[in-house]
Tab-separated table of C-alpha atoms in Angstrom:
chain	number	residue	atom	x	y	z
A	1	MET	CA	12.281	12.281	-28.235
A	2	ALA	CA	14.278	9.532	-29.919
A	3	ASP	CA	17.148	10.022	-27.450
A	4	ALA	CA	14.749	9.803	-24.502
A	5	LEU	CA	13.267	6.555	-25.804
A	6	LEU	CA	16.742	5.177	-26.387
A	7	MET	CA	17.793	6.059	-22.842
A	8	PHE	CA	14.650	4.394	-21.470
A	9	CYS	CA	15.427	1.198	-23.380
A	10	ILE	CA	19.049	1.155	-22.213
A	11	ILE	CA	18.089	1.650	-18.569
A	12	SER	CA	15.408	-1.036	-18.870
A	13	ILE	CA	17.772	-3.559	-20.440
A	14	TRP	CA	20.386	-3.050	-17.741
A	15	GLY	CA	17.676	-3.141	-15.085
A	16	ALA	CA	16.550	-6.528	-16.382
A	17	VAL	CA	20.164	-7.736	-16.552
A	18	PHE	CA	20.861	-6.631	-12.979
A	19	GLN	CA	17.695	-8.313	-11.695
A	20	SER	CA	18.549	-11.568	-13.478
A	21	ILE	CA	22.123	-11.648	-12.153
A	22	LEU	CA	21.022	-10.831	-8.596
A	23	ILE	CA	18.276	-13.457	-8.423
A	24	MET	CA	20.397	-16.063	-10.185
A	25	GLY	CA	23.185	-15.446	-7.668
A	26	GLY	CA	20.739	-16.056	-4.836
A	27	ALA	CA	19.531	-19.234	-6.520
A	28	VAL	CA	23.080	-20.574	-6.921
A	29	ARG	CA	23.743	-19.952	-3.237
A	30	PHE	CA	20.507	-21.714	-2.336
A	31	ILE	CA	21.368	-24.696	-4.547
A	32	PHE	CA	24.803	-25.121	-2.926
A	33	ARG	CA	23.325	-24.931	0.574
A	34	GLN	CA	20.638	-27.469	-0.285
A	35	SER	CA	23.150	-29.860	-1.852
A	36	ARG	CA	24.968	-30.145	1.479
A	37	LYS	CA	21.850	-31.196	3.372
A	38	GLU	CA	21.046	-34.784	4.159
A	39	TRP	CA	17.362	-35.599	3.839
A	40	THR	CA	15.834	-38.304	6.024
A	41	ILE	CA	12.117	-39.003	5.891
A	42	PRO	CA	10.693	-40.549	9.063
A	43	ASP	CA	8.105	-43.304	9.100
A	44	VAL	CA	4.493	-42.338	9.720
A	45	ASP	CA	4.660	-43.595	13.312
A	46	GLN	CA	7.476	-41.108	13.952
A	47	MET	CA	5.249	-38.131	13.048
A	48	ALA	CA	3.163	-38.164	16.231
A	49	HIS	CA	4.246	-34.589	17.006
A	50	PHE	CA	3.267	-33.291	13.562
A	51	PRO	CA	0.144	-31.085	13.395
A	52	LYS	CA	-3.155	-32.101	11.841
A	53	VAL	CA	-3.960	-30.800	8.368
A	54	THR	CA	-7.156	-30.145	6.400
A	55	VAL	CA	-6.634	-30.653	2.651
A	56	LEU	CA	-8.992	-28.682	0.391
A	57	VAL	CA	-9.392	-29.502	-3.302
A	58	PRO	CA	-11.694	-27.223	-5.346
A	59	ALA	CA	-13.085	-29.044	-8.392
A	60	HIS	CA	-15.404	-27.668	-11.060
A	61	ASN	CA	-16.334	-30.298	-13.682
A	62	GLU	CA	-13.159	-32.310	-13.096
A	63	GLU	CA	-14.407	-35.875	-13.627
A	64	LEU	CA	-11.417	-36.664	-15.862
A	65	VAL	CA	-8.823	-36.152	-13.144
A	66	ILE	CA	-10.435	-35.790	-9.716
A	67	ALA	CA	-10.422	-39.438	-8.587
A	68	ALA	CA	-6.702	-39.816	-9.303
A	69	THR	CA	-5.968	-36.570	-7.432
A	70	ALA	CA	-7.958	-37.650	-4.383
A	71	GLU	CA	-6.169	-40.996	-4.327
A	72	HIS	CA	-2.760	-39.317	-4.480
A	73	ILE	CA	-3.732	-37.240	-1.438
A	74	LEU	CA	-5.130	-40.189	0.493
A	75	ARG	CA	-1.859	-42.073	-0.073
A	76	LEU	CA	0.417	-39.290	1.169
A	77	ASN	CA	3.154	-40.283	3.589
A	78	TYR	CA	1.482	-38.610	6.569
A	79	PRO	CA	-0.453	-40.029	9.546
A	80	LYS	CA	-3.941	-40.925	8.322
A	81	ASP	CA	-5.601	-39.691	11.499
A	82	LYS	CA	-3.994	-36.273	11.003
A	83	VAL	CA	-5.423	-35.619	7.515
A	84	GLN	CA	-8.931	-34.338	6.776
A	85	LEU	CA	-9.709	-34.307	3.043
A	86	ILE	CA	-12.482	-32.094	1.672
A	87	VAL	CA	-13.029	-32.181	-2.090
A	88	ILE	CA	-15.400	-29.454	-3.264
A	89	ALA	CA	-17.579	-30.433	-6.219
A	90	ASP	CA	-18.216	-26.816	-7.181
A	91	ASN	CA	-21.296	-26.269	-9.367
A	92	CYS	CA	-20.536	-29.450	-11.266
A	93	SER	CA	-22.660	-30.592	-14.182
A	94	ASP	CA	-20.599	-33.712	-14.880
A	95	GLY	CA	-19.664	-36.799	-12.903
A	96	THR	CA	-17.154	-35.181	-10.519
A	97	ALA	CA	-19.208	-35.831	-7.372
A	98	GLY	CA	-20.075	-39.352	-8.499
A	99	ARG	CA	-16.430	-40.264	-9.051
A	100	LEU	CA	-15.574	-38.976	-5.578
A	101	LYS	CA	-18.418	-40.810	-3.870
A	102	ALA	CA	-17.422	-44.047	-5.564
A	103	LEU	CA	-13.868	-43.551	-4.331
A	104	ASN	CA	-15.070	-42.698	-0.829
A	105	SER	CA	-17.062	-45.920	-0.644
A	106	LYS	CA	-14.031	-48.140	-1.316
A	107	ALA	CA	-12.999	-50.301	1.632
A	108	ALA	CA	-9.502	-48.778	1.669
A	109	TYR	CA	-10.878	-45.297	2.372
A	110	ARG	CA	-14.012	-45.888	4.464
A	111	ASP	CA	-12.228	-45.090	7.706
A	112	ARG	CA	-10.678	-41.871	6.339
A	113	ASP	CA	-11.863	-38.355	7.158
A	114	PHE	CA	-12.935	-37.776	3.563
A	115	MET	CA	-15.767	-35.378	2.708
A	116	VAL	CA	-17.336	-34.752	-0.697
A	117	PHE	CA	-18.780	-31.238	-0.483
A	118	GLU	CA	-21.278	-30.525	-3.267
A	119	ARG	CA	-21.582	-26.771	-3.630
A	120	SER	CA	-23.800	-24.504	-5.692
A	121	GLY	CA	-22.584	-21.060	-4.586
A	122	THR	CA	-20.825	-18.246	-6.442
A	123	GLY	CA	-17.314	-16.846	-6.333
A	124	GLY	CA	-15.434	-19.451	-8.368
A	125	LYS	CA	-12.430	-21.142	-6.778
A	126	SER	CA	-12.206	-18.529	-4.014
A	127	GLY	CA	-15.876	-18.932	-3.145
A	128	ALA	CA	-15.516	-22.709	-3.057
A	129	LEU	CA	-12.533	-22.519	-0.709
A	130	ASN	CA	-14.321	-20.026	1.541
A	131	ASP	CA	-17.390	-22.250	1.882
A	132	ALA	CA	-15.260	-25.316	2.607
A	133	LEU	CA	-13.283	-23.362	5.199
A	134	ALA	CA	-16.259	-23.664	7.548
A	135	PHE	CA	-15.693	-27.442	7.697
A	136	ALA	CA	-11.914	-27.274	8.263
A	137	LYS	CA	-11.060	-28.757	11.657
A	138	HIS	CA	-7.298	-28.593	11.833
A	139	GLU	CA	-4.393	-26.218	12.450
A	140	TRP	CA	-3.144	-26.060	8.860
A	141	ILE	CA	-4.944	-25.968	5.529
A	142	CYS	CA	-3.325	-27.515	2.459
A	143	ILE	CA	-4.533	-26.675	-1.045
A	144	PHE	CA	-4.169	-28.871	-4.108
A	145	ASP	CA	-5.775	-28.185	-7.481
A	146	ALA	CA	-8.037	-30.805	-9.023
A	147	ASP	CA	-5.317	-31.966	-11.439
A	148	ALA	CA	-2.576	-32.242	-8.819
A	149	ALA	CA	-0.478	-35.348	-8.307
A	150	PRO	CA	1.527	-34.586	-5.146
A	151	GLU	CA	4.667	-36.596	-4.611
A	152	ARG	CA	4.186	-38.995	-1.701
A	153	ASN	CA	6.199	-36.890	0.771
A	154	ALA	CA	4.953	-33.471	-0.389
A	155	LEU	CA	2.791	-32.778	2.674
A	156	TYR	CA	5.539	-33.970	5.013
A	157	PHE	CA	8.036	-31.507	3.515
A	158	LEU	CA	5.540	-28.623	3.655
A	159	ILE	CA	4.798	-29.234	7.326
A	160	GLU	CA	8.449	-29.869	8.182
A	161	LYS	CA	9.327	-26.425	6.791
A	162	ALA	CA	6.473	-24.803	8.728
A	163	MET	CA	7.726	-26.368	11.965
A	164	GLU	CA	11.130	-24.695	11.532
A	165	ASP	CA	9.587	-21.362	12.542
A	166	PRO	CA	5.846	-21.783	13.267
A	167	LYS	CA	5.474	-18.253	14.640
A	168	THR	CA	6.890	-16.546	11.541
A	169	TYR	CA	5.862	-18.834	8.691
A	170	GLY	CA	2.215	-18.145	7.917
A	171	ALA	CA	2.298	-20.253	4.764
A	172	VAL	CA	4.657	-22.661	3.013
A	173	PHE	CA	4.716	-23.517	-0.687
A	174	GLY	CA	6.375	-26.253	-2.699
A	175	ARG	CA	7.322	-26.811	-6.324
A	176	ASN	CA	4.966	-27.741	-9.144
A	177	LYS	CA	6.114	-29.766	-12.140
A	178	ALA	CA	4.565	-30.331	-15.561
A	179	ARG	CA	3.370	-33.920	-15.811
A	180	ASN	CA	2.786	-33.595	-19.587
A	181	ARG	CA	5.969	-31.705	-20.411
A	182	GLY	CA	6.887	-33.860	-23.414
A	183	GLN	CA	3.587	-33.691	-25.303
A	184	ASN	CA	4.379	-30.962	-27.847
A	185	PHE	CA	6.405	-27.795	-28.438
A	186	LEU	CA	4.107	-25.694	-26.245
A	187	SER	CA	4.178	-28.031	-23.243
A	188	LYS	CA	7.967	-28.338	-23.548
A	189	CYS	CA	8.327	-24.543	-23.448
A	190	ILE	CA	5.931	-24.275	-20.504
A	191	ASN	CA	8.102	-26.821	-18.724
A	192	LEU	CA	11.182	-24.627	-19.241
A	193	GLU	CA	9.315	-21.620	-17.871
A	194	LEU	CA	8.005	-23.573	-14.882
A	195	VAL	CA	11.375	-25.090	-13.970
A	196	THR	CA	13.105	-21.710	-14.262
A	197	ALA	CA	10.492	-19.931	-12.135
A	198	GLN	CA	10.559	-22.651	-9.474
A	199	ARG	CA	14.309	-23.224	-9.302
A	200	ILE	CA	15.734	-19.784	-10.045
A	201	TYR	CA	13.260	-17.034	-9.206
A	202	HIS	CA	11.514	-18.685	-6.257
A	203	THR	CA	14.744	-19.934	-4.716
A	204	GLY	CA	16.662	-16.707	-5.426
A	205	LEU	CA	14.007	-14.445	-3.898
A	206	TRP	CA	13.691	-16.707	-0.850
A	207	GLU	CA	17.453	-16.998	-0.342
A	208	LEU	CA	18.135	-13.274	-0.666
A	209	PHE	CA	15.061	-11.643	0.821
A	210	LYS	CA	12.913	-14.378	2.418
A	211	LEU	CA	10.256	-13.488	-0.148
A	212	GLY	CA	7.702	-16.037	-1.319
A	213	THR	CA	4.403	-16.059	-3.172
A	214	ILE	CA	1.674	-18.645	-2.790
A	215	PRO	CA	1.051	-20.594	-6.001
A	216	GLY	CA	-2.439	-21.829	-6.834
A	217	THR	CA	-1.684	-25.332	-5.596
A	218	ASN	CA	0.692	-27.341	-3.384
A	219	PHE	CA	0.886	-25.039	-0.374
A	220	ILE	CA	-0.203	-24.864	3.264
A	221	VAL	CA	-1.474	-21.900	5.265
A	222	LYS	CA	-2.407	-21.452	8.920
A	223	THR	CA	-6.136	-21.972	9.361
A	224	ASP	CA	-6.456	-19.174	11.941
A	225	LEU	CA	-4.548	-16.809	9.648
A	226	ILE	CA	-6.750	-17.424	6.629
A	227	ARG	CA	-9.832	-16.925	8.807
A	228	GLU	CA	-8.378	-13.693	10.199
A	229	ILE	CA	-7.845	-12.468	6.635
A	230	GLY	CA	-11.461	-13.286	5.842
A	231	GLY	CA	-10.775	-16.099	3.421
A	232	TRP	CA	-9.945	-15.846	-0.245
A	233	ASP	CA	-10.875	-12.765	-2.267
A	234	THR	CA	-13.759	-13.729	-4.572
A	235	GLU	CA	-13.120	-10.639	-6.707
A	236	ALA	CA	-9.488	-11.534	-7.409
A	237	ILE	CA	-8.840	-13.666	-10.494
A	238	THR	CA	-5.381	-14.544	-9.176
A	239	GLU	CA	-6.455	-15.288	-5.629
A	240	ASP	CA	-3.064	-16.810	-4.784
A	241	THR	CA	-1.129	-13.575	-5.389
A	242	ALA	CA	-3.782	-11.509	-3.604
A	243	ILE	CA	-3.699	-13.728	-0.500
A	244	SER	CA	0.107	-13.576	-0.494
A	245	PHE	CA	0.066	-9.820	0.066
A	246	GLU	CA	-2.582	-10.221	2.786
A	247	ILE	CA	-0.349	-12.694	4.621
A	248	MET	CA	2.689	-10.446	4.353
A	249	THR	CA	0.831	-7.383	5.653
A	250	ARG	CA	0.239	-9.366	8.861
A	251	GLY	CA	3.957	-9.804	9.410
A	252	GLN	CA	4.059	-13.436	8.325
A	253	LEU	CA	6.477	-14.978	5.827
A	254	ILE	CA	5.648	-17.369	2.999
A	255	ALA	CA	8.380	-20.000	3.132
A	256	LEU	CA	9.722	-22.228	0.379
A	257	ALA	CA	9.869	-26.014	0.865
A	258	PRO	CA	11.832	-27.074	-2.251
A	259	GLN	CA	11.442	-30.812	-1.676
A	260	ALA	CA	7.624	-30.637	-1.611
A	261	GLU	CA	6.789	-31.421	-5.231
A	262	ALA	CA	3.518	-31.969	-7.060
A	263	TYR	CA	2.800	-32.678	-10.707
A	264	GLN	CA	0.141	-30.786	-12.624
A	265	GLN	CA	-1.292	-30.657	-16.118
A	266	GLU	CA	-0.230	-27.803	-18.368
A	267	PRO	CA	-2.079	-26.556	-21.468
A	268	GLU	CA	-1.304	-28.412	-24.684
A	269	GLN	CA	-3.293	-26.116	-26.973
A	270	LEU	CA	-2.349	-22.496	-27.685
A	271	ARG	CA	-5.869	-21.123	-27.169
A	272	VAL	CA	-6.115	-22.774	-23.731
A	273	TYR	CA	-2.668	-21.466	-22.801
A	274	LEU	CA	-3.478	-17.911	-23.919
A	275	LYS	CA	-6.686	-17.806	-21.885
A	276	GLN	CA	-4.965	-19.158	-18.784
A	277	ARG	CA	-1.983	-16.798	-18.947
A	278	GLU	CA	-4.126	-13.798	-19.846
A	279	ARG	CA	-6.125	-14.432	-16.671
A	280	TRP	CA	-2.914	-14.645	-14.657
A	281	ALA	CA	-1.494	-11.450	-16.157
A	282	LYS	CA	-4.764	-9.564	-15.717
A	283	GLY	CA	-5.028	-10.724	-12.120
A	284	ASN	CA	-1.474	-9.624	-11.407
A	285	PHE	CA	-2.096	-6.198	-12.974
A	286	SER	CA	-4.986	-5.849	-10.545
A	287	VAL	CA	-2.957	-7.018	-7.546
A	288	VAL	CA	-0.155	-4.542	-8.339
A	289	MET	CA	-2.599	-1.632	-8.553
A	290	GLU	CA	-4.343	-2.660	-5.333
A	291	ASN	CA	-1.042	-2.879	-3.449
A	292	ILE	CA	0.860	0.040	-4.976
A	293	HIS	CA	-0.025	2.133	-1.905
A	294	HIS	CA	2.402	0.025	0.145
A	295	LEU	CA	5.257	1.881	-1.554
A	296	PHE	CA	4.171	5.065	0.213
A	297	ASP	CA	3.024	3.852	3.626
A	298	ARG	CA	4.825	2.241	6.560
A	299	SER	CA	4.645	-1.292	5.216
A	300	SER	CA	7.675	-3.529	5.640
A	301	TRP	CA	10.512	-3.410	3.127
A	302	ARG	CA	9.636	-6.919	1.959
A	303	ILE	CA	6.158	-5.820	0.882
A	304	LYS	CA	7.594	-2.773	-0.903
A	305	LEU	CA	10.144	-4.956	-2.676
A	306	HIS	CA	7.443	-7.451	-3.645
A	307	VAL	CA	5.309	-4.681	-5.142
A	308	LEU	CA	8.304	-3.321	-7.061
A	309	TYR	CA	9.138	-6.801	-8.369
A	310	TYR	CA	5.627	-7.307	-9.745
A	311	ALA	CA	5.416	-3.728	-11.042
A	312	ALA	CA	8.732	-4.140	-12.885
A	313	SER	CA	7.666	-7.471	-14.379
A	314	TYR	CA	4.207	-6.412	-15.538
A	315	PHE	CA	4.569	-2.683	-16.258
A	316	TRP	CA	8.123	-1.399	-16.629
A	317	PHE	CA	9.656	-4.301	-18.569
A	318	LEU	CA	6.471	-4.653	-20.642
A	319	LEU	CA	6.642	-0.981	-21.630
A	320	SER	CA	10.351	-1.227	-22.440
A	321	ILE	CA	9.725	-4.234	-24.721
A	322	ILE	CA	6.991	-2.312	-26.555
A	323	VAL	CA	9.215	0.757	-27.000
A	324	SER	CA	12.223	-1.256	-28.195
A	325	ASP	CA	10.026	-3.242	-30.615
A	326	ILE	CA	8.637	0.014	-32.020
A	327	ILE	CA	12.169	1.387	-32.552
A	328	ILE	CA	13.333	-1.826	-34.237
A	329	GLY	CA	10.145	-2.111	-36.320
A	330	VAL	CA	10.254	1.491	-37.538
A	331	ASN	CA	13.926	1.208	-38.419
A	332	LEU	CA	13.305	-1.985	-40.399
A	333	VAL	CA	10.467	-0.341	-42.340
A	334	TYR	CA	12.551	2.741	-43.139
A	335	TRP	CA	15.524	0.564	-44.097
A	336	MET	CA	13.339	-1.277	-46.636
A	337	ILE	CA	11.945	2.003	-47.984
A	338	ALA	CA	15.489	3.409	-48.270
A	339	LEU	CA	16.349	0.615	-50.701
A	340	PHE	CA	14.120	2.396	-53.222
A	341	LYS	CA	14.222	5.960	-51.853
A	342	PRO	CA	17.664	6.656	-50.336
A	343	ASP	CA	16.667	10.140	-49.169
A	344	VAL	CA	14.122	8.740	-46.653
A	345	VAL	CA	15.489	8.859	-43.108
A	346	SER	CA	14.200	7.006	-40.045
A	347	PRO	CA	13.107	9.171	-37.080
A	348	PHE	CA	15.220	6.884	-34.867
A	349	GLN	CA	18.753	7.632	-36.035
A	350	PHE	CA	21.593	6.835	-33.642
A	351	ALA	CA	25.355	6.743	-33.879
A	352	ASP	CA	26.949	3.457	-34.925
A	353	ASP	CA	28.570	2.958	-31.515
A	354	VAL	CA	25.129	3.266	-29.888
A	355	TYR	CA	23.840	0.395	-32.021
A	356	VAL	CA	26.874	-1.673	-31.035
A	357	TYR	CA	26.239	-0.868	-27.351
A	358	LEU	CA	22.600	-1.915	-27.667
A	359	MET	CA	23.546	-5.168	-29.376
A	360	VAL	CA	26.057	-5.988	-26.616
A	361	ALA	CA	23.455	-5.270	-23.908
A	362	TRP	CA	20.824	-7.326	-25.730
A	363	GLY	CA	23.323	-10.162	-26.250
A	364	LEU	CA	24.085	-10.215	-22.523
A	365	MET	CA	20.378	-10.318	-21.697
A	366	TYR	CA	19.856	-13.207	-24.114
A	367	TYR	CA	22.852	-15.059	-22.692
A	368	LEU	CA	21.457	-14.699	-19.140
A	369	PHE	CA	18.048	-15.874	-20.347
A	370	VAL	CA	19.529	-19.108	-21.707
A	371	LEU	CA	21.920	-19.488	-18.763
A	372	GLN	CA	19.267	-19.319	-16.072
A	373	ILE	CA	17.068	-21.852	-17.872
A	374	ASN	CA	19.898	-24.342	-18.162
A	375	LEU	CA	21.026	-23.734	-14.589
A	376	ALA	CA	17.485	-24.568	-13.479
A	377	LEU	CA	17.370	-27.672	-15.694
A	378	ALA	CA	20.676	-28.895	-14.248
A	379	THR	CA	19.131	-28.989	-10.757
A	380	ASP	CA	16.147	-31.122	-11.836
A	381	VAL	CA	16.846	-34.809	-12.445
A	382	GLY	CA	16.433	-35.816	-16.089
A	383	GLN	CA	15.828	-32.297	-17.403
A	384	SER	CA	19.301	-31.272	-18.538
A	385	SER	CA	19.535	-32.514	-22.122
A	386	ILE	CA	20.699	-31.381	-25.554
A	387	GLN	CA	17.072	-31.129	-26.675
A	388	ASN	CA	16.186	-28.808	-23.796
A	389	PHE	CA	19.322	-26.732	-24.399
A	390	ILE	CA	18.344	-26.173	-28.036
A	391	LEU	CA	14.783	-25.422	-26.951
A	392	SER	CA	16.013	-22.873	-24.396
A	393	CYS	CA	17.909	-21.049	-27.156
A	394	LEU	CA	14.868	-21.002	-29.434
A	395	SER	CA	12.259	-20.197	-26.795
A	396	TYR	CA	13.399	-16.572	-26.438
A	397	PHE	CA	12.408	-15.849	-30.044
A	398	THR	CA	9.199	-17.904	-29.945
A	399	TYR	CA	7.544	-18.811	-26.664
A	400	ALA	CA	8.920	-15.892	-24.611
A	401	GLN	CA	7.527	-13.372	-27.118
A	402	LEU	CA	4.000	-14.562	-26.299
A	403	PHE	CA	4.396	-12.688	-23.005
A	404	LEU	CA	4.083	-9.410	-24.922
A	405	LEU	CA	0.854	-10.451	-26.662
A	406	ILE	CA	-0.635	-11.893	-23.473
A	407	SER	CA	0.276	-8.844	-21.398
A	408	LEU	CA	-1.140	-6.380	-23.916
A	409	ARG	CA	-4.416	-8.300	-24.144
A	410	ALA	CA	-4.601	-8.566	-20.368
A	411	LEU	CA	-3.811	-4.873	-19.882
A	412	TYR	CA	-6.488	-3.861	-22.391
A	413	SER	CA	-9.049	-6.084	-20.672
A	414	PHE	CA	-8.016	-4.749	-17.253
A	415	VAL	CA	-8.426	-1.117	-18.365
A	416	VAL	CA	-11.814	-1.842	-19.963
A	417	ASP	CA	-12.982	-3.489	-16.728
A	418	LYS	CA	-11.975	-0.433	-14.707
A	419	VAL	CA	-13.500	2.092	-17.114
A	420	THR	CA	-16.794	0.287	-17.729
A	421	GLY	CA	-17.216	-1.418	-14.362
A	422	ARG	CA	-17.322	-4.793	-16.095
A	423	LYS	CA	-16.758	-7.705	-13.716
A	424	ALA	CA	-13.774	-9.895	-14.492
A	425	LYS	CA	-14.662	-13.458	-15.462
A	426	TRP	CA	-12.976	-16.554	-14.084
A	427	TYR	CA	-11.583	-18.867	-16.742
A	428	LYS	CA	-11.197	-22.536	-15.845
A	429	THR	CA	-8.248	-24.251	-17.496
A	430	GLN	CA	-9.378	-27.095	-19.707
A	431	ARG	CA	-8.353	-30.593	-18.541
A	432	PHE	CA	-7.744	-33.813	-20.405
A	433	GLY	CA	-7.658	-37.458	-19.426
């Protein structure tokens, strides 16, 4: 039994190492290709051939941030007559709608296609987007969260990417950045995670396999496609991942537009962070289980690979971490007992060279963890610093270990939901001014 567990851990470690090297290699190739490009942004009057876009912003009790978000969108570098903005005041009990109406009445925005949609339906964010979909008039739909601060050219870059291959690209997503990354230790670690995901994993998967996943904000999708799908899944608590698989099953790709950037608020309190990430993990457990059948049907290889990627991240690697922690924990306990009772022997006894092999493999995995973070930081202006390097070295032993706790809590909640028929609850991330 001990040998079988050891073999499982070894295979898992090398599986994680191989995945990291492969994706990081794709990211490096992407970075070099992008560095050779020359970016020119046309004036608004040169975008006459660009398609019209409906921007949807779901907002539930977002009075602290919603006016600033709407203004960022209204000031985007895109033809004003080609943008329809619909902000959904979803079951609000605060001043969200009032803030929007006051903004809408300003002289600068009176001639804009700007709708404040006060809604009282069910279904959370997905339900709000579905109801607003009925009012969408244009070819593309763009989604921003209520706390988003899109860079002025974000919409331009999203649409420009879509126009490269309008028949194949069903959706296009950009990069999201933490606007409060320097607030405390937690927000600094979240920033490292976000930068690494955006600039290593997203770019690597797109470069190697043309694989992309819609984030919750800062993306566009074809209006006809989302209507064909039937809108957003109101039962999914990670509606972005669920809709990504729906798009891919229709033979469409989800393209990456790396220059389309938007800033967003990240949790600054541990309890808020844990609730948010537990919802994400639980939603992704559900999406994996709902799409596991694609491994055995005639779905495209990209869908199969996408399912395997999520399954490895949320099931296989999680299980391997648990098993390795159990082995290490038991050995530590028995080592302490052996100080007083030398005849006590741990059930996990391995040859010395096996321990050395495991330490080398673990050291390589740790090295790759730090390397990919700092590679990502080096591609983002102002992020590569001594402070962030030290933080990247420490985060493996601190912040990264929260993934285990979050995943176990999410898995337990997911199983309880399935066994008891309990309906999953949507958790809204707490905002601040």
